[in-house]
Coordinates of C-alpha atoms and ligand atoms in Angstrom, one line a residue:
M102 CA 0.0 0.0 0.0
T103 CA 1.1 3.6 -0.6
R104 CA 2.6 5.2 2.4
V105 CA 1.8 8.8 3.1
F106 CA 3.5 11.1 5.6
S107 CA 2.7 14.7 6.4
G108 CA 3.2 17.1 9.3
V109 CA 1.9 20.2 10.9
K110 CA 4.2 22.6 12.7
P111 CA 2.8 23.9 16.0
T112 CA 4.0 27.5 15.5
G113 CA 0.5 29.1 15.4
H114 CA -3.1 28.4 15.5
L115 CA -4.3 26.3 12.5
T116 CA -6.2 28.1 9.9
L117 CA -8.9 27.7 7.2
G118 CA -5.9 27.7 4.8
N119 CA -4.3 24.7 6.5
Y120 CA -7.7 22.9 6.5
L121 CA -8.8 23.5 2.9
G122 CA -5.3 23.4 1.6
A123 CA -4.3 20.1 3.2
M124 CA -5.9 18.7 6.3
R125 CA -9.3 18.0 4.9
Q126 CA -7.8 15.9 2.1
W127 CA -5.8 13.9 4.7
A128 CA -9.0 13.0 6.6
E129 CA -11.4 12.6 3.7
V130 CA -9.1 10.9 1.2
D131 CA -5.6 9.9 2.3
Q132 CA -6.3 8.0 5.4
H133 CA -8.8 5.8 3.5
R134 CA -6.6 5.0 0.5
A135 CA -3.1 4.8 2.0
D136 CA -1.1 3.8 5.0
A137 CA -0.9 7.3 6.4
L138 CA 1.0 9.0 9.1
F139 CA 0.2 12.5 10.4
C140 CA 2.7 14.1 12.7
V141 CA 2.7 17.2 14.9
V142 CA 6.3 18.3 14.1
D143 CA 7.1 20.0 17.3
L144 CA 10.9 19.9 16.9
H145 CA 10.5 22.1 13.9
A146 CA 8.8 24.7 16.1
L147 CA 12.1 25.3 17.9
T148 CA 13.9 26.7 14.9
V149 CA 12.7 30.2 15.6
D150 CA 12.3 32.3 18.8
H151 CA 9.8 30.3 20.8
D152 CA 8.0 30.2 24.1
P153 CA 8.1 26.7 25.6
A154 CA 4.7 26.8 27.2
R155 CA 3.1 28.0 23.9
V156 CA 4.8 25.3 21.8
R157 CA 3.5 22.7 24.3
R158 CA 0.0 24.2 24.1
L159 CA -0.1 24.5 20.4
S160 CA 1.2 20.9 20.0
R161 CA -1.6 19.6 22.1
Q162 CA -4.1 21.7 20.2
A163 CA -2.7 20.7 16.7
A164 CA -3.0 17.0 17.7
T165 CA -6.5 17.5 19.0
L166 CA -7.5 19.3 15.8
L167 CA -6.0 16.6 13.6
L168 CA -8.4 14.2 15.3
A169 CA -11.2 16.7 15.1
T170 CA -10.8 16.9 11.3
G171 CA -11.8 13.2 11.2
L172 CA -8.4 11.4 11.3
D173 CA -9.2 8.0 12.8
P174 CA -6.5 6.3 14.8
E175 CA -7.9 3.0 13.5
L176 CA -7.1 4.0 10.0
C177 CA -4.0 6.1 10.3
T178 CA -1.2 7.0 12.7
V179 CA -1.3 10.3 14.5
F180 CA 1.6 11.2 16.7
V181 CA 4.0 13.8 18.0
Q182 CA 7.5 14.0 16.4
S183 CA 9.5 14.4 19.6
H184 CA 8.0 11.3 21.0
V185 CA 9.8 9.2 18.4
D186 CA 13.6 9.5 18.7
E187 CA 14.2 8.1 15.2
H188 CA 13.6 11.6 13.6
A189 CA 16.5 13.2 15.4
R190 CA 18.7 10.0 15.0
L191 CA 18.2 10.0 11.2
S192 CA 18.5 13.7 10.9
Y193 CA 22.1 13.6 12.0
V194 CA 23.0 10.9 9.5
L195 CA 21.4 12.9 6.7
E196 CA 23.4 16.0 7.7
C197 CA 26.4 13.9 6.7
V198 CA 24.9 13.5 3.3
A199 CA 23.6 17.0 2.7
T200 CA 25.8 20.0 2.0
D201 CA 25.8 23.4 3.5
G202 CA 25.4 25.0 0.1
E203 CA 22.2 23.1 -0.5
M204 CA 20.8 24.3 2.8
R205 CA 21.6 27.9 2.2
R206 CA 19.8 27.8 -1.2
M207 CA 16.5 26.9 0.4
I208 CA 14.0 29.7 -0.3
Q209 CA 12.3 29.4 3.1
Y210 CA 15.6 29.6 4.9
K211 CA 16.7 32.7 2.9
E212 CA 13.4 34.5 3.6
K213 CA 13.2 33.7 7.3
A214 CA 16.8 34.3 8.0
A215 CA 16.7 37.6 6.2
R216 CA 13.6 38.7 8.2
E217 CA 15.3 37.6 11.5
R218 CA 18.5 39.5 10.7
A219 CA 16.5 42.6 9.6
R220 CA 15.0 42.6 13.1
G221 CA 18.5 42.5 14.6
G222 CA 18.0 39.0 15.8
S223 CA 20.2 35.9 15.4
V224 CA 19.4 32.9 13.3
R225 CA 19.3 29.5 15.0
L226 CA 21.4 26.9 13.4
S227 CA 18.4 24.6 13.4
L228 CA 16.7 26.9 10.9
L229 CA 19.4 26.1 8.4
T230 CA 19.2 22.4 9.1
Y231 CA 15.4 22.3 9.3
P232 CA 15.0 20.7 5.8
V233 CA 17.3 17.8 6.8
L234 CA 15.1 17.1 9.8
M235 CA 12.1 17.2 7.5
A236 CA 13.8 14.8 5.1
A237 CA 14.4 12.5 8.1
D238 CA 10.7 12.7 9.0
I239 CA 9.8 11.5 5.6
L240 CA 12.5 9.0 4.9
A241 CA 12.3 7.2 8.3
Y242 CA 8.9 5.9 7.3
G243 CA 9.6 5.0 3.7
A244 CA 6.9 7.4 2.6
D245 CA 6.0 7.3 -1.1
E246 CA 3.9 10.5 -1.0
V247 CA 4.0 13.7 0.9
P248 CA 0.9 15.8 0.6
V249 CA 1.9 19.4 1.3
G250 CA 1.3 22.9 0.1
D251 CA 3.5 24.2 -2.8
D252 CA 5.6 26.2 -0.4
Q253 CA 7.0 22.9 0.8
A254 CA 7.8 21.5 -2.6
Q255 CA 11.4 22.6 -2.5
H256 CA 12.0 20.7 0.8
V257 CA 10.5 17.5 -0.6
E258 CA 12.7 17.9 -3.7
L259 CA 15.7 18.1 -1.3
T260 CA 14.4 15.0 0.5
R261 CA 14.5 13.2 -2.8
D262 CA 18.0 14.3 -3.6
L263 CA 19.2 13.1 -0.2
A264 CA 17.5 9.8 -0.6
V265 CA 19.0 9.2 -4.0
R266 CA 22.4 10.3 -2.9
F267 CA 22.4 8.1 0.2
N268 CA 21.2 5.1 -1.8
Q269 CA 23.9 5.6 -4.4
R270 CA 26.7 6.0 -1.9
Y271 CA 25.7 3.5 0.7
G272 CA 23.3 1.0 -0.9
H273 CA 19.6 1.1 -1.3
T274 CA 18.1 2.2 2.0
F275 CA 15.4 4.8 1.4
V276 CA 12.2 5.0 -0.7
V277 CA 12.4 8.1 -2.9
P278 CA 9.3 10.1 -2.1
K279 CA 7.3 12.6 -4.1
A280 CA 5.3 15.7 -3.1
T281 CA 1.6 15.5 -3.9
V282 CA -0.6 18.5 -4.1
P283 CA -4.0 17.6 -2.7
E284 CA -6.6 17.3 -5.5
V285 CA -9.3 19.3 -3.9
A286 CA -7.0 21.8 -2.3
A287 CA -7.7 25.4 -2.3
R288 CA -4.9 27.9 -2.0
V289 CA -6.5 30.2 0.5
M290 CA -5.1 33.7 0.7
N291 CA -5.1 36.2 3.5
L292 CA -8.5 38.0 3.4
Q293 CA -6.8 41.3 4.1
E294 CA -3.8 40.7 1.8
P295 CA -4.9 38.5 -1.0
A296 CA -1.4 38.5 -2.4
S297 CA -0.1 36.4 0.4
K298 CA -1.0 33.0 1.7
M299 CA -3.3 32.6 4.8
G300 CA -0.4 31.2 6.9
K301 CA -0.7 30.3 10.5
S302 CA 2.6 32.0 11.5
D303 CA 1.5 35.4 10.3
D304 CA 0.2 37.5 13.1
F305 CA -2.1 39.5 10.8
G306 CA -5.2 38.3 12.5
P307 CA -8.1 40.1 10.7
G308 CA -7.3 38.4 7.4
I309 CA -6.9 34.9 8.9
V310 CA -9.8 32.6 9.7
Y311 CA -8.7 30.2 12.5
L312 CA -10.2 26.8 12.9
L313 CA -11.2 27.6 16.4
D314 CA -12.6 31.1 15.8
E315 CA -16.2 31.6 17.1
P316 CA -18.6 31.5 14.1
D317 CA -19.4 35.2 14.5
V318 CA -15.8 36.1 14.4
M319 CA -15.4 34.0 11.2
R320 CA -18.4 35.8 9.6
K321 CA -17.0 39.2 10.5
K322 CA -13.6 38.4 9.0
V323 CA -15.1 37.2 5.7
M324 CA -17.5 40.1 5.5
R325 CA -14.5 42.5 6.0
A326 CA -12.4 40.8 3.4
V327 CA -10.8 43.3 1.0
T328 CA -12.3 43.1 -2.4
D329 CA -11.2 44.8 -5.6
S330 CA -12.4 47.9 -7.2
G331 CA -15.0 47.1 -9.8
R332 CA -18.5 45.8 -9.2
E333 CA -19.3 42.6 -11.1
V334 CA -18.2 39.4 -9.7
V335 CA -15.6 37.9 -12.0
Y336 CA -13.1 35.1 -11.4
D337 CA -9.7 36.6 -12.2
R338 CA -6.8 35.6 -9.9
E339 CA -4.4 38.2 -11.3
G340 CA -6.7 41.2 -11.8
R341 CA -9.1 40.6 -8.9
P342 CA -7.3 38.6 -6.3
G343 CA -9.6 39.5 -3.4
V344 CA -12.8 38.3 -5.1
A345 CA -11.0 35.3 -6.6
N346 CA -10.0 34.3 -3.1
L347 CA -13.6 34.4 -1.8
L348 CA -14.7 32.5 -4.9
E349 CA -12.1 29.8 -4.3
I350 CA -13.0 29.5 -0.6
L351 CA -16.7 29.2 -1.4
A352 CA -15.9 26.7 -4.2
A353 CA -13.7 24.6 -1.8
C354 CA -16.5 24.6 0.8
T355 CA -19.3 23.7 -1.6
G356 CA -17.6 21.5 -4.2
K357 CA -18.5 23.9 -7.0
K358 CA -16.2 25.7 -9.5
P359 CA -15.0 29.3 -8.8
G360 CA -15.8 30.3 -12.4
A361 CA -19.3 29.0 -12.3
L362 CA -19.9 30.6 -8.9
A363 CA -18.8 34.0 -10.2
D364 CA -21.6 33.8 -12.8
A365 CA -24.1 33.2 -10.1
Y366 CA -23.4 36.4 -8.1
E367 CA -24.4 39.9 -8.8
S368 CA -22.7 41.6 -5.9
Y369 CA -19.7 41.3 -3.6
G370 CA -22.0 41.5 -0.6
A371 CA -24.0 38.5 -1.5
L372 CA -20.8 36.5 -2.3
K373 CA -19.3 37.4 1.0
K374 CA -22.4 36.5 2.9
D375 CA -22.6 33.0 1.3
T376 CA -18.9 32.5 1.7
A377 CA -19.1 33.3 5.4
E378 CA -21.9 30.9 5.9
A379 CA -20.2 28.2 3.9
V380 CA -17.0 28.5 6.0
V381 CA -19.0 28.3 9.3
E382 CA -20.7 25.2 8.0
V383 CA -17.6 23.5 6.8
L384 CA -15.9 24.1 10.2
R385 CA -18.9 23.3 12.4
P386 CA -18.3 19.5 12.7
V387 CA -14.5 20.1 13.2
Q388 CA -15.3 22.5 16.1
E389 CA -17.9 20.2 17.6
R390 CA -15.5 17.2 17.6
H391 CA -12.7 19.5 18.9
K392 CA -14.9 20.4 21.8
A393 CA -15.8 16.8 22.6
L394 CA -12.1 15.8 22.4
C395 CA -11.1 18.6 24.8
A396 CA -13.5 17.3 27.3
D397 CA -11.6 14.0 27.3
P398 CA -7.9 14.9 27.3
G399 CA -7.0 11.4 28.4
H400 CA -8.3 10.0 25.1
V401 CA -6.1 12.3 23.0
E402 CA -3.1 11.4 25.1
G403 CA -3.8 7.7 24.7
V404 CA -4.1 8.1 20.9
L405 CA -0.8 10.0 20.8
G406 CA 0.9 7.3 23.0
E407 CA -0.3 4.5 20.7
G408 CA 0.6 6.6 17.6
A409 CA 4.1 7.1 18.8
E410 CA 4.6 3.4 19.5
K411 CA 3.3 2.5 16.0
A412 CA 5.5 5.1 14.4
R413 CA 8.6 4.0 16.3
A414 CA 8.1 0.4 15.2
M415 CA 7.8 1.6 11.6
A416 CA 10.8 3.9 11.6
R417 CA 13.2 1.9 13.7
P418 CA 14.3 -0.7 11.1
T419 CA 14.9 1.9 8.4
V420 CA 16.9 4.2 10.7
D421 CA 18.9 1.2 11.9
A422 CA 19.6 0.2 8.4
A423 CA 20.8 3.7 7.5
Y424 CA 23.2 3.6 10.5
R425 CA 24.6 0.3 9.4
A426 CA 24.9 1.4 5.8
I427 CA 26.8 4.6 6.5
G428 CA 29.3 2.7 8.6
L429 CA 28.2 2.9 12.2
L430 CA 29.0 -0.1 14.3
P431 CA 25.8 -2.0 15.4
A432 CA 25.2 -2.1 19.1
V433 CA 24.7 -5.6 20.3
S434 CA 22.6 -5.5 23.4
G435 CA 23.2 -7.8 26.4
A436 CA 25.8 -10.2 25.0
P437 CA 29.0 -8.2 25.7
A438 CA 28.2 -7.6 29.3
V439 CA 27.6 -11.4 29.8
A440 CA 30.9 -12.2 28.0
L441 CA 32.7 -9.6 30.2
N442 CA 31.3 -11.1 33.4
A443 CA 32.3 -14.6 32.3
A444 CA 35.8 -13.5 31.5
R445 CA 36.3 -12.0 35.0
Ligands
LIG25 N1 7.9 22.0 6.9 C1 6.5 21.7 7.0 C2 5.8 23.1 7.1 O1 6.3 24.1 7.4 C3 6.2 20.9 8.1 C4 6.8 19.5 8.1 C5 7.9 19.1 8.8 C6 6.5 18.5 7.2 N2 8.2 17.9 8.5 C7 7.4 17.4 7.5 C8 5.5 18.3 6.2 C9 7.3 16.2 6.8 C10 5.5 17.1 5.5 C11 6.4 16.1 5.8 O2 4.6 23.1 6.8

């Protein structure tokens, strides 16, 4: 069976963009058709200035939300990255296969590092090596497919390069994965800045619909979305990005085509109103399940505990194989101590 791996980084509250862009597909499609793992990648949240209590809180919330979207622990594996040592173990070995030039060429690194330096801050070394840890996340499980947004395509490409290079140098060890863009995905843009993605790490709240926003807050955010000058509703991503974004959100929520929806509306007001309601409706079951799961934190912990155990059992043989292939001496447990005692 195809193996699928994806991750969410607990650096901010999850958004409608995360949901329509990726998470919904994981729950509705991927967990049913593939052997799928979904991971709260908390180690990745430590690559930029962070508050330990917040990372902990957001990790728990992200795990709860993954389950609330409908991921079923009977069908897939949901776990937290730091609970499984194999990620960090493999990451080091892959650092011995990757080059520093390769890391410095990563677009996300360049952008984030430049932003950090402009603020007068320092750049954590882990920000540079982040893509190697991400490669380890994927390669440890022999994942065939990695469903991610297009901003992660370069990192998956690097993962492929590292897998191929390792296999060529040290013998076949890793499955070479590929990025898949979810079929029904919408690229949801910030409602106030339709030129940029609705990302969770942005702190520009008014343009971001969070999965746990109160319905009235969601409605308000959609109603206040910036639209474009002009009056008729046309679907034109370049010329009318604000309206196009609303049409795409409404299309993603209703299963219709943005172009066809444009023809059905006479005014921006009516489009906004229907989009707001559609968003509230799409997220209602997620919010309801989230509430029920929060009332039973022991259940979520249990799921994560079992998930980590399953994940460890899957990753361990591959990471051990990589250690042997690259030249590390296997540890033989037990036997040497017995031999030593006998010799004394
Ligand atoms: N880098 C991804 C992001 O920022 C998160 C991530 C980490 C990931 N490891 C992964 C995604 C492995 C897919 C597979 O969104």
